[in-house]
Short mmCIF file of C-alpha atoms in Angstrom, two decimals:
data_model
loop_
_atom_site.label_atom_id
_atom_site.label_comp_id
_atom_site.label_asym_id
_atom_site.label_seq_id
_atom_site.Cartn_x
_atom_site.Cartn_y
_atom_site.Cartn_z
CA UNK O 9 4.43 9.16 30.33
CA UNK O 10 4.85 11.08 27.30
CA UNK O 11 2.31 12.23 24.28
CA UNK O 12 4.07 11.39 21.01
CA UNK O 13 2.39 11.23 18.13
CA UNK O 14 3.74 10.46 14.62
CA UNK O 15 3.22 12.72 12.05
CA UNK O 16 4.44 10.30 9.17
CA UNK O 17 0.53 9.97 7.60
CA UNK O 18 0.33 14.11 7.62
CA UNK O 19 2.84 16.84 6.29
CA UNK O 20 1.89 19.42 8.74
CA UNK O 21 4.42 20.96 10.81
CA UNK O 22 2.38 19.98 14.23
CA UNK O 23 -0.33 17.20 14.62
CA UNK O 24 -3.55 18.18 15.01
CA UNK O 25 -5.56 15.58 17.53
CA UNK O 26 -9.36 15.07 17.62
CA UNK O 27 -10.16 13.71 20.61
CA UNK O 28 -13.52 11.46 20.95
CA UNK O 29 -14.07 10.66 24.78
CA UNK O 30 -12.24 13.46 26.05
CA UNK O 31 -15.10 13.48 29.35
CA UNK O 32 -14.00 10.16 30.08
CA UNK O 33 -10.52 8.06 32.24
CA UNK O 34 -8.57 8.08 29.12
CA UNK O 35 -9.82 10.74 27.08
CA UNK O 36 -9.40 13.34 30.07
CA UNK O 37 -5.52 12.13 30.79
CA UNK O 38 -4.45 12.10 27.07
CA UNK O 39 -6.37 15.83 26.73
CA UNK O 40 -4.41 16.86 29.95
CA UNK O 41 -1.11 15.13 29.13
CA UNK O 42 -0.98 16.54 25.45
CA UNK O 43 -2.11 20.22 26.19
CA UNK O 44 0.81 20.01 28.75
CA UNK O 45 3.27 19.44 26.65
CA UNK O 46 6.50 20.91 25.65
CA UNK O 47 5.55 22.23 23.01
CA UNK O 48 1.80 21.48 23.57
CA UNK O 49 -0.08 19.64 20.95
CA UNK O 50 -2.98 21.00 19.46
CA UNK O 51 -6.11 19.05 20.41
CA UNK O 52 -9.38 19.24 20.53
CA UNK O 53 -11.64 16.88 22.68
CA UNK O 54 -15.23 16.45 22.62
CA UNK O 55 -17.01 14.49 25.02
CA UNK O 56 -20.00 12.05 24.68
CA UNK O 57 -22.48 14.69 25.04
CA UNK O 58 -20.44 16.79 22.14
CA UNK O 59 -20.25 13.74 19.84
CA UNK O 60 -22.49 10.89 21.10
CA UNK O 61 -21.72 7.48 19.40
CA UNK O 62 -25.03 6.11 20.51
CA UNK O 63 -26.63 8.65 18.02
CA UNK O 64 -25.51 8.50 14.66
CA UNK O 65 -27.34 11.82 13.17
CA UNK O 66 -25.42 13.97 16.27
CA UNK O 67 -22.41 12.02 16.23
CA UNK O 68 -21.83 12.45 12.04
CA UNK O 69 -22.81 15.99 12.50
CA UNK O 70 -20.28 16.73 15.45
CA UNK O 71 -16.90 14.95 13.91
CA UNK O 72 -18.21 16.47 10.52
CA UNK O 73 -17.79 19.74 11.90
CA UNK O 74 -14.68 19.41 13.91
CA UNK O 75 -13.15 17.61 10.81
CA UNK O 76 -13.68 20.84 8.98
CA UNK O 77 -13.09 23.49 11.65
CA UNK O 78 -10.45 22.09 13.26
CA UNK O 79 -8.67 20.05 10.15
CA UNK O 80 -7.07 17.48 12.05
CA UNK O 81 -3.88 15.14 11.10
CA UNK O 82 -5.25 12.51 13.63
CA UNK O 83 -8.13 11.23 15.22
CA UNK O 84 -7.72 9.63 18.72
CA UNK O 85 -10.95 7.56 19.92
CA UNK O 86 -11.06 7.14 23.45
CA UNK O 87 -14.31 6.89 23.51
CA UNK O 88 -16.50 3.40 23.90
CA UNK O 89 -19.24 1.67 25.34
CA UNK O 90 -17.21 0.34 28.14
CA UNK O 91 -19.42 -1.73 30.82
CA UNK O 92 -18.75 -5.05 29.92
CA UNK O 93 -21.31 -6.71 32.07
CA UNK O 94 -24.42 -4.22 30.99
CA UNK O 95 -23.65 -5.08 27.88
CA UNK O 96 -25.08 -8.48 27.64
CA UNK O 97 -28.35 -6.92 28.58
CA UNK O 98 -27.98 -3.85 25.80
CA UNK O 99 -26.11 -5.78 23.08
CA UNK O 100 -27.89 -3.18 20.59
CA UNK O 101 -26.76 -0.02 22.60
CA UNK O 102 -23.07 -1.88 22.70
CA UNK O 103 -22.85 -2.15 18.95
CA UNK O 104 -23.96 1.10 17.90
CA UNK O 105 -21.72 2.49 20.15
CA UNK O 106 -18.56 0.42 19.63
CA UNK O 107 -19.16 -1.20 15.84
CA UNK O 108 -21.50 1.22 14.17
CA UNK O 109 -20.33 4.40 15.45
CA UNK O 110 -16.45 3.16 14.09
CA UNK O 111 -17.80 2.70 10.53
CA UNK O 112 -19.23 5.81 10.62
CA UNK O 113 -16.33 7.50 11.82
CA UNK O 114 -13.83 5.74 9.31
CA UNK O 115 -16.17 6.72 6.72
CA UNK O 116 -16.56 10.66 7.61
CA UNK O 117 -12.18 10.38 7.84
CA UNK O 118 -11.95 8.22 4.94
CA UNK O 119 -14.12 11.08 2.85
CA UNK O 120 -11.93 14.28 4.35
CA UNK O 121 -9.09 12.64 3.73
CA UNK O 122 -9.65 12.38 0.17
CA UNK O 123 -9.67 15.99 -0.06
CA UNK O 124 -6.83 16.63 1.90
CA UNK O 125 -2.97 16.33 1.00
CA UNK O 126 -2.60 13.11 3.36
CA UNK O 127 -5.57 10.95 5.25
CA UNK O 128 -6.46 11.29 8.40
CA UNK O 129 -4.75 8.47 10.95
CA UNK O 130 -6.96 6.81 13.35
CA UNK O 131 -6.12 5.78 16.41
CA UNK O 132 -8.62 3.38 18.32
CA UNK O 133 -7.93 1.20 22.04
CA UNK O 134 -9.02 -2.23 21.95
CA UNK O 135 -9.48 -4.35 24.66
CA UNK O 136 -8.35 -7.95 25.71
CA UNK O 137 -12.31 -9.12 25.18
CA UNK O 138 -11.49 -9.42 21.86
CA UNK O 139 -9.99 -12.84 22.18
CA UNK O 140 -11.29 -15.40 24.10
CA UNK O 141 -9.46 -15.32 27.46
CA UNK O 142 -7.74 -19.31 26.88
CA UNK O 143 -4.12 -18.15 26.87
CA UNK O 144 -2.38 -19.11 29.89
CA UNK O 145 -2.06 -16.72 32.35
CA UNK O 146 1.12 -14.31 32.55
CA UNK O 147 1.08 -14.36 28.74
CA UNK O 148 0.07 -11.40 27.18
CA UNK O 149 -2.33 -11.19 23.89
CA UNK O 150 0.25 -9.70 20.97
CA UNK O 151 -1.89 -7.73 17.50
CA UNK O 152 -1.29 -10.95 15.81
CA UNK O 153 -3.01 -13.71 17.83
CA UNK O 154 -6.37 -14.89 16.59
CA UNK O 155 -9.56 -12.95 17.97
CA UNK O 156 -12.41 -15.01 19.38
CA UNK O 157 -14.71 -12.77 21.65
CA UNK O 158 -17.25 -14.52 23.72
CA UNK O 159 -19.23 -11.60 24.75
CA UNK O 160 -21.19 -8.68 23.81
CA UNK O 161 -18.71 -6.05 24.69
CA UNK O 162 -16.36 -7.95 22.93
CA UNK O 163 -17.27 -8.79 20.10
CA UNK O 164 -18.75 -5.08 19.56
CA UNK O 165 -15.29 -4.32 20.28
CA UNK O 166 -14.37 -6.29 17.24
CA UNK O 167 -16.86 -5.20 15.24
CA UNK O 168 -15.33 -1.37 14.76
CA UNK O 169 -12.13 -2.74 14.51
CA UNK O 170 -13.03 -4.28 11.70
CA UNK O 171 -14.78 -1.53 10.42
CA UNK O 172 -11.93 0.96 10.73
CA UNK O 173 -9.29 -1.92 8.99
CA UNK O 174 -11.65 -2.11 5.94
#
């Protein structure tokens, strides 16, 4: 696997990634798999304890300061409230984490990015609990078939992709 990342949305010579997650599966492969590069891309990952979605106040004031410090073309979030089970028991803890925390972090890009030449490009994973689970199986789910979550997870899922489309 490779780590390519357009630089269409940004003039800059090299992207610049901020990494949200960067503790967890994902977030620690893509950190690993970019920094080894050739060339490497310039990244820098915080983890949940750096930038923790579950609390807005830290979380605004962590991206706020890596936005600034570290100026980057792209933000990769590989973070999430990921146990899908749990989160039927802590739909309020799923939400913050995977809805609120996304508005937020549109909203701190969105504002740097209208001081800056070009805006900042997110990129965020989604997950098949966005739709509800009918199609038959083999078939994969495509960007343009209807969501439907059934769930917590999912449908916090949905919620901060909705928040970073608006």
């Amino acid at each position: 696997t490779e780590c390519r990342v357009s630089t269409e949305t940004r003039q800059t010579s090299t992207p610049r990634l901020l990494l949200l997650g960067a503790g967890g599966q994902v977030g620690h492969s893509l950190l690993r798999l970019c920094r080894s590069g050739q060339p490497p891309i310039s990244v820098l990952g915080l983890t949940r304890d750096q930038a923790p979605l579950d609390k807005p106040d830290l979380f605004r004031t962590a991206v706020t300061q890596a936005i600034e410090s570290f100026k980057p073309s792209h933000i990769v979030n590989a973070a999430a409230y990921t146990a899908v089970d749990q989160a039927e028991n802590e739909p309020e803890l799923a939400h913050r984490v995977n809805g609120q925390a996304l508005t937020q972090l549109s909203e701190l890009a969105a504002r740097h990015s209208a001081q800056a030449p070009q805006p900042i490009a997110i990129l965020h994973y989604s997950t098949d609990y966005v739709f509800d689970g009918r199609k038959p199986k083999g078939q994969a789910y495509t960007p343009s078939d209807p969501v439907a979550p059934e769930g917590v997870y999912g449908k916090s899922k949905y919620a901060g992709e909705q928040a970073l489309a608006q």
